[in-house]
Every structure is written in structure tokens, then in C-alpha cells.
Amino acid sequence: MSEISRADVEHLAKLAHISMTEQELQKMAQELAVIVDSVATVSEAVSGDIHATSHPLPLTNVFREDEVGHVFTAEQSLLNAPDAEAGRFKVPAILDEE
Amino acid sequence: MTDTLTDASPLSFEEALEKFDPVLGFEVHVELNTKTKMFSSAPNAFGDEPNTNVNEVCLGLPGTLPVVNGKAVEYAVKLGLALNCEIAEYCRFARKQYFYPDTPKNWQTSQYDEPIAFDGYLDIELDDGEIFRVEIERAHMEEDAGKLTHAGTSGRIQGADYSLVDYNRSGIPLVEIVTKPIVGAGARAPELARAYVSAVRDIVKGLDISDAKMERGNVRCDANVSMMPKGTTTFGTRSETKNVNSLRAVEHAVSFEMRRHAGVLAAGGTIVQETRHWQEGTRTTSSGRPKSDADDYRYFPEPDLVPIVTTAAWVEELRSQLPEPPADRKRRLLAAWGFSEQEFRDVVAAGLLDEIDETVAAGVSPSVARKWWMGEISRLANARDLEPAALGVEPATISALNALIEEGRINDKIARQVLEHVVAGEGTPEEIVTARGLEVVSDDSGALTAAVEKAMAENPDVVEKIAAGKLKAIGALIGPVMKETRGQADAGKVREIVLAKLGIEG
């Protein structure tokens, strides 16, 4: 069985900004290991130059014409904003690069 | 625990190169000038009111789906071809996941292990004509992020009280061009850095796939620098200086990072792998964010988009549409115009190649076109703190001015005044000359002869010299005549009249 450690899950939870209890971390580590093993069986069924499927439909090159469509007004854009100033979304300062 | 030395005084550039060899790498982001965004039909435009060029896709609202802009894919393939890359027969978009307010859906739609273009190169011409080949690792498609403004007491990222976000830029199509590590540039590394970014800018401008204005962020460079002890081949730890947005800044940033790395390493310290911020005021870099967990982007193929497949026929059709490569064009124009190498380099450095080319196409001789653009037009632009091209002088204007000079209707000095009036929006050169009565004083009314006679009467010593055969002395009469005619005399005509009066064969 695949090794998914509690630390792996904790790391992923941190990256995904999901808060998890100790109990949830333990449980998820066990469940993810089972899921990874199940998914791994798929690779036994395929071989050679087959691309990993990322879309259920066998489509390629779905493109749009480069023509301008509708836009929102600034008021509409900001309807769901927790806070706004000068037509812009206002967010807490984050110490990071621009 | 012993503290590791991570900071020391930078060495001089020469000292740094005595001990170390630089290794460079560049990530250049090019904003495409499609009408709409990469994955939505919102307009791709600059300078509009905040959050008015957005729709539900740009804001990452739940339930919205992206649709690829076919034109952006075409532009990316063209750019890949111009960079001598292979074009992927099959590629996909991927989600690059991170939490930051400039990216509302918490991932940037990018490409990961399947870039649309890969394994290319660009031959970069250095200032003295030497060619340095830069290998291109990949060029991939992605979307731009929104623009953050840090508000508060300092106006800077550090000490900001809060940030404001404008998503107009969110979703603008980008192509990111990544080089392979560049080894062997030595003392020319900073110059190569500038020349490389300049070459990329010229290419995207020539392809007309980007507005290519660095000051607007259409072309942005992240510069990676590391130093390895001379004679060794193992790369040192690199730093990445972000968003260096002028050619001069790219050159200075690379130079400074080389000196800083050398200083730390020579003092026995360790370079921290981190992003650095370019400080234009001091021409230095400052520490940004160290590489961390935040760089674990958990890429996976974008499930909301289908793969892109290119056919050889389509790629070859696009290849056939490519314009003359900028480097070839330069060689052709240098030969056609007959400028000296130095004159040509100055024109290129001033960014006036296109303007002079267009002016020559409008019927003006190359040397005259160069004189106007490098001289008076640059001077007027400088005084207004503008690029010469932004002054609004059309090739036809220069052609018209030049025609007026050649017809003898105005002289050079008046022509420069006329240009200034053109820039002020007073009309065409012809209209201005007429409206302001600037035409060279003809002698129909005897006004020019009168002015010459007056000058001769007031300068008997000069007249004596001319009469004695020192024809160069005529120059001393031109000034007073010009003064009398408010600069509107034709110097050749003045000379004729003086000689006629003295009975000398001209």
C-alpha cells in the first residue's frame, strides 16, 4: 500500500489553506493511501504513448474568436467584494512580492 | 548553531570576475496584443478605469469556464517559431496553484510540462557586433494576474496597511520565454542581458504580437544570476531579480547581482536562493521572499480546457507569415543606408530604426532622415520628456519639410522652427510656412539686396578681405544679413549678391 504520511496531508492542507484537526489528518492519510492505490491500477491497463487523460471528452482545439464580449461596470465587479476603495477590491496587506 | 554569512559588501565588477564566472538565466513575460483576454472575451486594454475590463471569468467567479483565444495560440506559435523553437504537436494548460489576491481563482492557468514551444535559440548581437547564442528552454502560454497597489504610509510593499486590486490585467494573454542557463558571457554578462531582452522586444514588436512597451509592463524580465568559482563547472545558488522593466535596469541588475554574489561568496558566505527586488534609485537589489513551501504549486492539467494539437501544415503556414528577423533587417538596413557602424548603433540605441525606415520609405534620403530623428526631433522629445516616436511627427511631415528646403523656400534653421510649430499642432509644414510668413526672403522686392548692402556698408574690413580674394570671409556677412531678414535669408543667395556686387566670379 502507498505511504501517505500524516505529515504529507498536513503539508497539503497548509498549501490548500484547509484547517484540519489531528483526527482528520490521521483519517485522511489512510484514505488517501487507498485512493492513490486505486488510481495506480489504471496505469497497469495502459502502456506506450498514451497521454494521461485530463478531459473526459475526446476533443482538441476548442478556440474562441478574438472578439470583445460583455464586461462588467466597476460597480458590478465589486458587488461581492468584502471591501472596496477607489473602484478596486480592498484586501489585507500581504507581505509578499508584487 | 553557527550563523551562516549571507551578506557582505559587493566586490567591484573587476574583482568579481577575477574570482568567479557568472551564469545567467532569463524569464521574459510578453503580454500579447490580442483584442481580448486569454480565456475570456473581456477586452485586453491598458489604462482604463479599474475593474471595467473584466467579466465573470476574469474575476474567477464560481461556475465560470474558460475558453481559449485562438488568436493568442497563433501568436504564441509565431513567437516560438521566431525563437527557433520546436512547436509541440500536442500540449495542454495546467493549473499553477497559489493563494494571492492578484489571482482571484487561486490558480494561474499556465502550461507546465507541455509548453507550446521548446528547444530554441536566439543569436544575440552585442554592441561590437559579436554574436552570442542564447539557448531557449521553452516558451509557454499563460494568463497575466491582476494589479495590486499597496496603500498606506510608505506606499511600498513593506509597511503597507492594505492592498487594492484591479483585475483589468487579469487574464491578459502572456507568453513566458525561459532560457537555458547561459554560461561563458563573463564580463559581457550585463551587456548580454540588455541585448537579449532588447532582441526579444524587437522580435515581438516585429511580429506585431505585443505592444512591446517595457514601461507599461508589456515585456517584463526576471533575471537569474549565480556565480561559480573560476575554473569550476558546478553552478552556484541563484537569485531571481523580479520585474526588471527597462533595458538599462536589466543591465544594471545583472551587474549588481554578480558583484553581490561575489562579495558574499568571497567572504566565505552562502547565497540564499530567493527573489530580489530591483531598486532603481540606488541601482541595487533588496531581499524579497525566500523560496519556500509557497513554491509548491501542485500543477495539474487544467480539466476545464481541452488539449491543443498543432498540424505541420498550420505551423508551416504561420512560419511563412513571419516577418524578416530583426537582426537580419538591421544588417540589410546598415548596408542600404550607408551609415557608419557607429551612426547605425546610435540609431538602434535610440530606438529610431522604424521611424527612419518609414521616413526613408516616404522619399527622404537616409542621411537626412537620420539627421532629423537623431537631431531636432529627439531634442524636442527630450525637452518634453517623451520618446521621439511619441512626439507625433509623421514621415510625411519630414518629407514635406525636406522638400521645402530643397526647393529653397526655407533654410535649415527655419525648418527647425517649422517642425516645432508642427509639434505644437499648427498644421502641415506648408501651412505653417504660409501662415507665419517664414519663406526665405526672395529678392523680388530688393529686400535681400538692401540687407546685403547694409551689411557690407557696416563691415568694410570684411568687404576688403573678400575683394582681396578671401571668399571665406563672406561668412562674416551672413550673420548680419540673417539678423536683418529675421533668419529668412538663403545663405547661397547672399553669397551670390555679395560676389556680384564686388564683380567676382563665384
Coordinates of C-alpha atoms in Angstrom, one line a residue:
Chain A
M1 CA 0.0 0.0 0.0
S2 CA 1.1 3.6 -0.8
E3 CA 2.7 5.5 2.0
I4 CA 0.8 8.8 2.6
S5 CA 2.0 10.1 5.9
R6 CA 0.2 12.4 8.3
A7 CA 2.9 15.0 7.5
D8 CA 2.1 14.8 3.8
V9 CA -1.5 15.5 4.5
E10 CA -0.6 18.3 6.8
H11 CA 1.6 19.9 4.2
L12 CA -1.1 19.7 1.5
A13 CA -3.7 21.1 3.9
K14 CA -1.4 24.0 4.6
L15 CA -0.9 24.7 0.8
A16 CA -4.6 24.5 0.2
H17 CA -5.4 26.7 3.2
I18 CA -7.6 24.0 4.7
S19 CA -7.7 23.7 8.5
M20 CA -7.7 20.1 9.7
T21 CA -7.8 18.5 13.2
E22 CA -5.3 15.9 14.3
Q23 CA -8.0 13.2 13.9
E24 CA -8.8 14.4 10.4
L25 CA -5.2 14.3 9.4
Q26 CA -4.8 10.7 10.5
K27 CA -8.0 9.6 8.8
M28 CA -7.2 11.4 5.5
A29 CA -3.7 9.9 5.4
Q30 CA -5.2 6.4 5.5
E31 CA -8.0 7.2 3.0
L32 CA -5.6 9.0 0.5
A33 CA -3.3 5.9 0.5
V34 CA -6.3 3.8 -0.6
I35 CA -7.3 6.3 -3.3
V36 CA -3.7 6.5 -4.6
D37 CA -3.5 2.7 -4.8
S38 CA -6.9 2.6 -6.7
V39 CA -5.8 5.2 -9.2
A40 CA -2.5 3.4 -9.7
T41 CA -4.3 0.3 -11.1
V42 CA -5.3 2.4 -14.1
S43 CA -1.6 2.7 -15.1
E44 CA -1.5 -1.1 -15.3
A45 CA -4.2 -1.0 -18.1
V46 CA -2.3 1.4 -20.4
S47 CA 1.1 1.3 -21.9
G48 CA 3.0 3.2 -24.5
D49 CA 2.4 6.7 -25.8
I50 CA -1.0 7.3 -24.3
H51 CA -1.5 10.8 -22.8
A52 CA -2.9 10.9 -19.3
T53 CA -6.5 11.9 -19.6
S54 CA -7.3 15.3 -18.4
H55 CA -10.6 15.8 -20.0
P56 CA -13.4 13.2 -20.4
L57 CA -14.3 14.3 -24.0
P58 CA -12.1 13.4 -26.9
L59 CA -11.9 17.0 -28.1
T60 CA -8.9 19.2 -29.1
N61 CA -8.5 22.8 -30.2
V62 CA -11.7 24.4 -28.9
F63 CA -11.0 28.0 -29.6
R64 CA -12.8 31.3 -29.4
E65 CA -12.7 34.1 -32.0
D66 CA -10.8 37.2 -30.7
E67 CA -13.9 39.4 -30.4
V68 CA -14.8 41.5 -27.5
G69 CA -17.8 40.5 -25.5
H70 CA -19.6 41.8 -22.5
V71 CA -17.9 43.4 -19.5
F72 CA -19.0 44.5 -16.0
T73 CA -19.1 48.0 -14.7
A74 CA -16.8 48.7 -11.8
E75 CA -19.9 48.7 -9.5
Q76 CA -20.9 45.2 -10.8
S77 CA -17.3 43.9 -10.5
L78 CA -17.3 45.0 -6.8
L79 CA -20.7 43.6 -5.8
N80 CA -19.2 40.6 -4.0
A81 CA -16.1 42.5 -2.7
P82 CA -15.8 42.3 1.1
D83 CA -14.4 45.9 0.9
A84 CA -13.5 48.3 -1.8
E85 CA -11.8 51.6 -2.4
A86 CA -11.4 53.8 -5.5
G87 CA -13.0 51.2 -7.7
R88 CA -10.7 48.5 -6.5
F89 CA -11.0 45.4 -4.3
K90 CA -9.6 46.2 -0.9
V91 CA -7.7 43.3 0.7
P92 CA -5.4 43.0 3.8
A93 CA -1.8 43.9 3.2
I94 CA 0.2 40.8 2.4
L95 CA 3.9 40.8 2.9
D96 CA 5.0 39.2 -0.3
E97 CA 6.2 40.2 -3.7
E98 CA 4.0 42.0 -6.1
Chain B
M1 CA 24.5 26.7 15.8
T2 CA 26.8 29.0 13.8
D3 CA 25.3 31.8 11.8
T4 CA 25.8 31.5 8.1
L5 CA 27.2 34.6 6.4
T6 CA 24.6 35.7 3.8
D7 CA 25.5 39.3 3.4
A8 CA 28.8 41.1 2.6
S9 CA 29.9 44.2 0.7
P10 CA 29.7 43.7 -3.1
L11 CA 33.0 43.3 -4.8
S12 CA 33.9 45.6 -7.7
F13 CA 32.9 44.3 -11.1
E14 CA 36.5 43.6 -12.0
E15 CA 37.3 41.7 -8.7
A16 CA 34.1 39.7 -9.0
L17 CA 35.2 38.5 -12.5
E18 CA 38.7 37.7 -11.3
K19 CA 37.3 35.1 -8.9
F20 CA 34.0 34.0 -10.5
D21 CA 32.2 33.2 -13.7
P22 CA 28.6 34.3 -14.0
V23 CA 25.7 32.0 -15.0
L24 CA 22.6 33.8 -16.2
G25 CA 19.0 32.8 -16.9
F26 CA 16.1 34.9 -18.0
E27 CA 12.3 34.6 -17.8
V28 CA 10.7 37.2 -20.0
H29 CA 7.0 37.6 -19.9
V30 CA 5.4 39.1 -23.1
E31 CA 1.9 40.5 -23.0
L32 CA 0.2 39.7 -26.3
N33 CA -1.8 42.5 -28.0
T34 CA -4.9 40.4 -28.8
K35 CA -8.2 42.3 -28.7
T36 CA -9.5 40.0 -25.9
K37 CA -8.1 38.1 -23.0
M38 CA -6.6 34.6 -23.0
F39 CA -9.6 32.7 -21.6
S40 CA -12.4 35.3 -21.8
S41 CA -13.9 37.8 -24.2
A42 CA -13.2 40.7 -21.9
P43 CA -11.1 43.4 -23.7
N44 CA -7.3 43.4 -23.4
A45 CA -6.7 47.1 -23.0
F46 CA -4.4 49.4 -21.0
G47 CA -5.2 52.5 -19.0
D48 CA -9.0 52.1 -18.4
E49 CA -10.8 52.6 -15.2
P50 CA -10.1 49.8 -12.6
N51 CA -12.2 46.7 -12.9
T52 CA -14.1 47.7 -16.0
N53 CA -12.3 45.4 -18.5
V54 CA -13.5 42.3 -16.6
N55 CA -16.2 39.8 -16.7
E56 CA -17.1 36.7 -14.6
V57 CA -14.2 34.7 -15.9
C58 CA -11.5 37.3 -15.1
L59 CA -12.9 37.6 -11.6
G60 CA -12.8 33.8 -11.1
L61 CA -16.5 33.7 -10.1
P62 CA -17.7 30.2 -9.2
G63 CA -19.1 28.1 -12.1
T64 CA -17.4 30.1 -14.9
L65 CA -15.5 28.3 -17.6
P66 CA -12.5 29.5 -19.7
V67 CA -12.4 29.3 -23.5
V68 CA -9.1 29.7 -25.3
N69 CA -8.5 32.7 -27.5
G70 CA -7.4 31.1 -30.8
K71 CA -5.5 34.2 -31.8
A72 CA -3.3 34.0 -28.7
V73 CA -2.4 30.5 -29.6
E74 CA -1.5 31.6 -33.1
Y75 CA 0.7 34.4 -31.7
A76 CA 2.4 32.0 -29.3
V77 CA 3.3 29.7 -32.1
K78 CA 4.6 32.6 -34.2
L79 CA 6.8 33.7 -31.3
G80 CA 8.0 30.1 -30.8
L81 CA 9.0 30.0 -34.5
A82 CA 10.8 33.3 -34.3
L83 CA 12.7 31.9 -31.3
N84 CA 13.8 29.0 -33.5
C85 CA 11.8 26.6 -31.3
E86 CA 10.1 23.3 -31.9
I87 CA 6.3 23.6 -31.8
A88 CA 4.5 21.0 -29.7
E89 CA 2.2 18.7 -31.7
Y90 CA 0.2 18.3 -28.5
C91 CA 0.1 20.4 -25.4
R92 CA -2.2 21.3 -22.5
F93 CA -2.8 24.0 -20.0
A94 CA -2.2 23.4 -16.3
R95 CA -3.2 24.9 -13.1
K96 CA -0.5 26.6 -11.1
Q97 CA -2.0 26.9 -7.6
Y98 CA -1.2 29.6 -5.1
F99 CA -3.2 32.0 -2.9
Y100 CA -2.6 35.6 -3.6
P101 CA -5.1 38.3 -4.2
D102 CA -3.9 39.2 -7.7
T103 CA -5.2 35.8 -8.9
P104 CA -8.9 35.6 -7.9
K105 CA -9.4 31.9 -8.7
N106 CA -6.4 30.8 -6.6
W107 CA -4.6 29.4 -9.6
Q108 CA -3.0 30.8 -12.6
T109 CA -3.8 28.9 -15.8
S110 CA -0.4 28.2 -17.3
Q111 CA 1.5 25.4 -19.0
Y112 CA 3.7 23.1 -17.1
D113 CA 5.4 20.1 -18.6
E114 CA 3.9 20.6 -22.1
P115 CA 4.9 24.1 -23.3
I116 CA 3.7 25.0 -26.8
A117 CA 7.3 25.8 -27.9
F118 CA 10.6 24.4 -26.7
D119 CA 14.3 23.9 -27.6
G120 CA 15.0 27.1 -29.5
Y121 CA 17.8 29.7 -29.6
L122 CA 18.4 33.3 -30.3
D123 CA 21.6 34.8 -31.7
I124 CA 22.2 38.0 -29.8
E125 CA 24.4 40.7 -31.3
L126 CA 26.5 42.5 -28.8
D127 CA 27.5 46.1 -29.1
D128 CA 30.7 45.4 -31.0
G129 CA 28.9 43.0 -33.4
E130 CA 29.9 39.8 -31.7
I131 CA 27.2 37.1 -31.8
F132 CA 26.3 35.3 -28.6
R133 CA 23.9 32.4 -28.9
V134 CA 21.3 32.1 -26.1
E135 CA 19.5 28.8 -25.9
I136 CA 15.8 28.9 -25.3
E137 CA 14.4 26.2 -23.0
R138 CA 10.7 26.9 -23.6
A139 CA 8.0 29.4 -24.4
H140 CA 4.7 28.7 -22.8
M141 CA 1.3 30.3 -22.7
E142 CA -0.4 31.6 -19.6
E143 CA -2.5 34.5 -18.2
D144 CA -1.5 37.7 -16.5
A145 CA -2.5 38.5 -12.9
G146 CA -4.4 41.5 -11.6
K147 CA -2.6 44.6 -10.4
L148 CA -2.0 45.3 -6.8
T149 CA -1.5 48.7 -5.3
H150 CA -0.1 48.8 -1.9
A151 CA -1.7 51.6 0.1
G152 CA -0.6 53.1 3.4
T153 CA 2.0 55.3 4.9
S154 CA 5.0 54.0 2.9
G155 CA 3.4 53.3 -0.5
R156 CA 5.7 50.3 -0.6
I157 CA 5.0 46.6 -0.1
Q158 CA 6.7 46.7 3.3
G159 CA 4.7 48.7 5.8
A160 CA 1.5 48.8 3.6
D161 CA -1.7 48.9 5.6
Y162 CA -3.8 47.3 2.9
S163 CA -3.7 46.5 -0.8
L164 CA -6.1 47.4 -3.7
V165 CA -6.7 45.1 -6.6
D166 CA -7.6 46.0 -10.2
Y167 CA -8.4 42.9 -12.3
N168 CA -8.3 44.6 -15.7
R169 CA -4.9 42.9 -16.3
S170 CA -6.2 39.6 -15.0
G171 CA -6.3 37.1 -17.9
I172 CA -4.3 39.1 -20.5
P173 CA -2.5 36.5 -22.6
L174 CA 1.2 36.1 -21.8
V175 CA 3.9 34.1 -23.3
E176 CA 6.8 33.3 -20.9
I177 CA 10.1 32.7 -22.5
V178 CA 12.6 30.8 -20.4
T179 CA 16.3 30.5 -21.4
K180 CA 18.6 27.6 -20.6
P181 CA 21.5 28.6 -18.2
I182 CA 23.8 31.0 -20.1
V183 CA 27.4 30.2 -19.4
G184 CA 30.5 32.0 -20.7
A185 CA 29.3 35.6 -21.0
G186 CA 31.9 36.7 -18.5
A187 CA 32.4 40.4 -18.3
R188 CA 29.8 40.9 -21.0
A189 CA 27.0 39.3 -19.0
P190 CA 25.3 42.6 -18.2
E191 CA 25.6 43.8 -21.8
L192 CA 24.3 40.4 -23.0
A193 CA 21.3 40.7 -20.6
R194 CA 20.3 44.0 -22.0
A195 CA 20.9 42.8 -25.6
Y196 CA 18.8 39.7 -25.1
V197 CA 15.8 41.5 -23.6
S198 CA 16.1 44.1 -26.4
A199 CA 16.2 41.3 -29.0
V200 CA 13.1 39.7 -27.6
R201 CA 11.3 43.0 -27.5
D202 CA 12.3 43.7 -31.2
I203 CA 11.0 40.3 -32.2
V204 CA 7.6 40.6 -30.6
K205 CA 7.3 44.1 -32.0
G206 CA 8.3 42.9 -35.4
L207 CA 5.7 40.1 -35.2
D208 CA 3.2 42.7 -34.1
I209 CA 2.0 40.3 -31.4
S210 CA 2.7 42.7 -28.5
D211 CA 2.8 46.5 -27.9
A212 CA 6.2 45.7 -26.5
K213 CA 6.3 48.8 -24.2
M214 CA 8.5 47.9 -21.3
E215 CA 7.4 50.9 -19.3
R216 CA 3.9 49.6 -19.5
G217 CA 4.9 46.1 -18.5
N218 CA 4.2 44.6 -21.9
V219 CA 7.7 43.0 -21.7
R220 CA 8.9 42.1 -18.2
C221 CA 12.2 40.4 -17.3
D222 CA 13.1 38.2 -14.3
A223 CA 16.9 37.9 -14.2
N224 CA 18.5 34.8 -12.6
V225 CA 22.1 35.2 -11.7
S226 CA 24.6 32.9 -10.0
M227 CA 28.4 32.9 -9.7
M228 CA 30.7 29.9 -9.8
P229 CA 34.4 30.0 -8.8
K230 CA 36.6 30.4 -11.9
G231 CA 37.6 27.1 -13.4
T232 CA 34.7 25.2 -12.0
T233 CA 31.6 24.0 -13.7
T234 CA 29.1 23.5 -10.9
F235 CA 26.5 26.2 -10.9
G236 CA 26.2 28.3 -7.7
T237 CA 23.0 29.1 -5.9
R238 CA 21.0 31.6 -7.9
S239 CA 18.9 34.7 -7.1
E240 CA 16.0 35.8 -9.2
T241 CA 15.6 39.6 -9.6
K242 CA 11.9 40.2 -10.4
N243 CA 10.3 42.6 -12.8
V244 CA 13.2 44.5 -14.1
N245 CA 11.4 46.7 -16.5
S246 CA 13.8 48.7 -18.6
L247 CA 16.8 47.6 -20.7
R248 CA 19.1 49.8 -18.6
A249 CA 17.8 48.3 -15.4
V250 CA 18.3 44.7 -16.7
E251 CA 21.9 45.5 -17.4
H252 CA 22.5 47.2 -14.0
A253 CA 20.6 44.5 -12.1
V254 CA 22.7 41.7 -13.5
S255 CA 25.9 43.7 -12.9
F256 CA 24.9 44.4 -9.3
E257 CA 23.9 40.8 -8.6
M258 CA 27.2 39.5 -10.0
R259 CA 29.0 41.8 -7.6
R260 CA 26.8 41.0 -4.6
H261 CA 27.1 37.2 -5.1
A262 CA 30.9 37.5 -5.5
G263 CA 31.1 39.6 -2.3
V264 CA 29.2 37.0 -0.3
L265 CA 31.0 34.0 -1.7
A266 CA 34.5 35.6 -1.5
A267 CA 33.8 36.3 2.2
G268 CA 33.0 32.6 2.7
G269 CA 29.3 33.1 2.9
T270 CA 26.3 31.4 1.3
I271 CA 23.9 32.8 -1.3
V272 CA 20.3 32.5 -0.2
Q273 CA 18.0 31.2 -3.0
E274 CA 15.4 34.0 -3.1
T275 CA 13.7 36.6 -5.2
R276 CA 15.2 40.0 -5.2
H277 CA 13.6 43.4 -5.9
W278 CA 15.3 45.9 -8.2
Q279 CA 15.7 49.3 -6.6
E280 CA 16.0 51.9 -9.4
G281 CA 17.1 54.7 -7.1
T282 CA 20.2 53.0 -5.7
R283 CA 20.8 50.6 -8.6
T284 CA 20.8 47.8 -6.1
T285 CA 18.6 44.8 -5.3
S286 CA 16.9 44.1 -2.0
S287 CA 15.9 40.8 -0.4
G288 CA 12.5 39.6 -1.3
R289 CA 10.9 36.3 -0.5
P290 CA 13.0 33.2 0.1
K291 CA 12.0 30.0 -1.8
S292 CA 9.6 28.2 0.4
D293 CA 6.5 25.9 0.6
A294 CA 4.7 28.6 -1.3
D295 CA 6.5 27.5 -4.4
D296 CA 4.9 24.0 -4.3
Y297 CA 2.3 24.9 -6.9
R298 CA 0.8 21.4 -7.3
Y299 CA 0.4 21.7 -11.0
F300 CA -2.1 19.5 -12.7
P301 CA -3.7 19.5 -16.2
E302 CA -6.5 22.1 -16.5
P303 CA -9.7 20.0 -16.5
D304 CA -11.8 22.8 -18.0
L305 CA -9.8 23.1 -21.2
V306 CA -9.1 20.5 -23.9
P307 CA -5.6 19.9 -25.4
I308 CA -4.1 21.9 -28.2
V309 CA -3.0 20.0 -31.3
T310 CA -0.9 21.7 -34.0
T311 CA -0.6 20.3 -37.5
A312 CA 2.6 20.6 -39.5
A313 CA 0.6 22.4 -42.3
W314 CA -0.6 25.1 -39.9
V315 CA 2.8 25.6 -38.3
E316 CA 4.4 26.0 -41.8
E317 CA 1.7 28.4 -42.8
L318 CA 2.4 30.6 -39.8
R319 CA 6.2 30.2 -40.4
S320 CA 5.7 31.6 -43.9
Q321 CA 4.0 34.7 -42.4
L322 CA 6.9 35.6 -40.2
P323 CA 8.5 38.9 -41.0
E324 CA 12.2 39.4 -41.6
P325 CA 14.0 38.6 -38.3
P326 CA 15.1 41.9 -36.7
A327 CA 18.8 41.0 -36.7
D328 CA 18.6 40.3 -40.5
R329 CA 16.7 43.5 -41.0
K330 CA 19.4 45.5 -39.2
R331 CA 22.2 44.1 -41.4
R332 CA 20.1 44.9 -44.5
L333 CA 19.4 48.5 -43.4
L334 CA 23.0 49.1 -42.4
A335 CA 24.1 48.2 -45.9
A336 CA 21.3 50.0 -47.6
W337 CA 21.6 53.3 -45.7
G338 CA 25.4 53.6 -45.9
F339 CA 25.7 54.8 -42.3
S340 CA 28.9 54.2 -40.4
E341 CA 28.7 51.3 -37.8
Q342 CA 28.7 54.0 -35.0
E343 CA 26.0 56.0 -36.6
F344 CA 23.9 52.9 -37.1
R345 CA 24.4 51.7 -33.5
D346 CA 23.4 55.1 -32.2
V347 CA 20.2 54.9 -34.2
V348 CA 19.5 51.4 -32.9
A349 CA 20.3 52.5 -29.3
A350 CA 17.9 55.5 -29.7
G351 CA 15.2 53.1 -30.8
L352 CA 14.7 55.0 -34.1
L353 CA 15.2 52.3 -36.6
D354 CA 11.5 52.0 -37.5
E355 CA 11.0 55.8 -37.7
I356 CA 14.0 56.3 -40.0
D357 CA 12.9 53.3 -42.2
E358 CA 9.5 54.8 -42.6
T359 CA 10.9 58.2 -43.3
V360 CA 13.1 56.8 -46.0
A361 CA 10.1 55.0 -47.4
A362 CA 8.4 58.4 -47.6
G363 CA 11.1 59.5 -50.0
V364 CA 13.7 61.2 -47.7
S365 CA 17.3 60.2 -48.1
P366 CA 18.6 58.0 -45.2
S367 CA 21.2 60.6 -44.0
V368 CA 18.5 63.4 -43.9
A369 CA 16.1 61.1 -42.1
R370 CA 18.7 60.3 -39.6
K371 CA 19.6 63.9 -39.1
W372 CA 16.0 64.9 -38.3
W373 CA 15.2 61.9 -36.0
M374 CA 18.5 61.9 -34.1
G375 CA 18.7 65.7 -34.0
E376 CA 15.8 68.1 -33.8
I377 CA 13.0 65.5 -33.2
S378 CA 15.0 63.8 -30.4
R379 CA 15.8 67.3 -28.9
L380 CA 12.1 68.4 -29.0
A381 CA 11.1 65.0 -27.5
N382 CA 13.7 65.2 -24.8
A383 CA 12.5 68.6 -23.7
R384 CA 9.0 67.2 -23.3
D385 CA 10.2 64.0 -21.6
L386 CA 8.8 61.9 -24.4
E387 CA 10.2 59.2 -26.7
P388 CA 10.9 60.7 -30.1
A389 CA 8.2 58.4 -31.7
A390 CA 5.7 59.7 -29.2
L391 CA 6.1 63.3 -30.5
G392 CA 3.7 62.5 -33.3
V393 CA 6.0 63.6 -36.2
E394 CA 4.9 61.7 -39.3
P395 CA 7.3 60.6 -42.0
A396 CA 5.3 62.7 -44.4
T397 CA 6.0 65.8 -42.3
I398 CA 9.7 65.3 -42.6
S399 CA 9.4 64.6 -46.3
A400 CA 7.4 67.9 -46.7
L401 CA 9.9 69.9 -44.6
N402 CA 12.8 68.5 -46.6
A403 CA 11.0 69.3 -49.9
L404 CA 10.6 73.0 -48.7
I405 CA 14.4 73.1 -48.0
E406 CA 15.3 71.5 -51.3
E407 CA 13.1 74.0 -53.2
G408 CA 15.0 76.8 -51.4
R409 CA 11.8 78.1 -49.8
I410 CA 13.1 77.7 -46.3
N411 CA 16.5 77.2 -44.8
D412 CA 17.6 74.6 -42.2
K413 CA 17.2 76.9 -39.3
I414 CA 13.7 77.9 -40.3
A415 CA 12.9 74.3 -41.0
R416 CA 13.6 73.5 -37.3
Q417 CA 11.3 76.3 -36.3
V418 CA 8.6 74.9 -38.6
L419 CA 9.0 71.5 -37.0
E420 CA 8.4 72.9 -33.6
H421 CA 5.2 74.5 -34.9
V422 CA 4.2 71.2 -36.3
V423 CA 4.7 69.5 -33.0
A424 CA 2.6 72.3 -31.4
G425 CA -0.2 71.2 -33.7
E426 CA -0.3 74.3 -36.1
G427 CA -0.7 72.2 -39.2
T428 CA 1.4 70.9 -42.0
P429 CA 4.8 72.5 -42.8
E430 CA 3.3 74.1 -45.9
E431 CA 0.5 75.7 -43.9
I432 CA 2.8 76.9 -41.2
V433 CA 5.3 78.5 -43.6
T434 CA 2.4 80.3 -45.3
A435 CA 0.6 81.3 -42.1
R436 CA 3.7 82.6 -40.4
G437 CA 5.4 84.1 -43.5
L438 CA 8.5 82.1 -43.0
E439 CA 9.5 81.7 -46.6
V440 CA 13.0 82.7 -47.5
V441 CA 13.3 86.3 -48.4
S442 CA 13.4 86.4 -52.2
D443 CA 14.9 89.4 -53.8
D444 CA 11.9 90.3 -55.9
S445 CA 11.4 93.4 -53.8
G446 CA 15.1 94.1 -53.4
A447 CA 14.9 93.5 -49.6
L448 CA 17.7 90.9 -49.7
T449 CA 19.9 93.2 -51.7
A450 CA 19.2 96.0 -49.3
A451 CA 20.1 93.8 -46.4
V452 CA 23.4 92.7 -48.1
E453 CA 24.3 96.3 -48.9
K454 CA 23.7 97.4 -45.3
A455 CA 25.9 94.6 -44.0
M456 CA 28.6 95.4 -46.5
A457 CA 28.5 99.1 -45.5
E458 CA 28.8 98.2 -41.9
N459 CA 31.7 95.8 -42.3
P460 CA 34.2 97.5 -44.7
D461 CA 37.1 95.4 -43.4
V462 CA 35.2 92.2 -44.3
V463 CA 34.4 93.5 -47.8
E464 CA 38.1 94.4 -48.2
K465 CA 39.1 90.8 -47.4
I466 CA 36.6 89.4 -49.8
A467 CA 37.7 91.7 -52.5
A468 CA 41.3 90.5 -51.9
G469 CA 40.1 87.0 -52.7
K470 CA 39.4 85.6 -49.2
L471 CA 36.0 84.3 -50.2
K472 CA 35.5 82.5 -46.8
A473 CA 35.1 86.0 -45.2
I474 CA 31.6 86.1 -46.8
G475 CA 30.5 84.0 -43.8
A476 CA 31.0 87.1 -41.6
L477 CA 28.4 88.9 -43.7
I478 CA 25.8 86.1 -43.5
G479 CA 25.1 86.8 -39.8
P480 CA 24.2 90.5 -40.1
V481 CA 22.0 89.7 -43.2
M482 CA 20.2 86.9 -41.3
K483 CA 19.6 89.3 -38.5
E484 CA 18.2 91.9 -40.8
T485 CA 15.9 89.3 -42.5
R486 CA 14.8 87.6 -39.3
G487 CA 16.7 84.4 -40.3
Q488 CA 14.8 84.1 -43.6
A489 CA 17.7 84.7 -46.0
D490 CA 19.2 82.0 -48.2
A491 CA 22.9 81.9 -47.5
G492 CA 23.7 80.8 -51.0
K493 CA 21.8 83.8 -52.4
V494 CA 23.6 86.2 -50.1
R495 CA 26.9 84.9 -51.4
E496 CA 25.8 85.4 -55.0
I497 CA 24.8 89.0 -54.3
V498 CA 28.0 89.9 -52.5
L499 CA 30.1 88.4 -55.3
A500 CA 28.1 90.2 -57.9
K501 CA 28.5 93.5 -56.2
L502 CA 32.3 93.0 -56.0
G503 CA 32.4 91.8 -59.6
I504 CA 34.0 88.5 -58.5
E505 CA 33.3 85.3 -60.4
G506 CA 31.7 82.9 -57.9

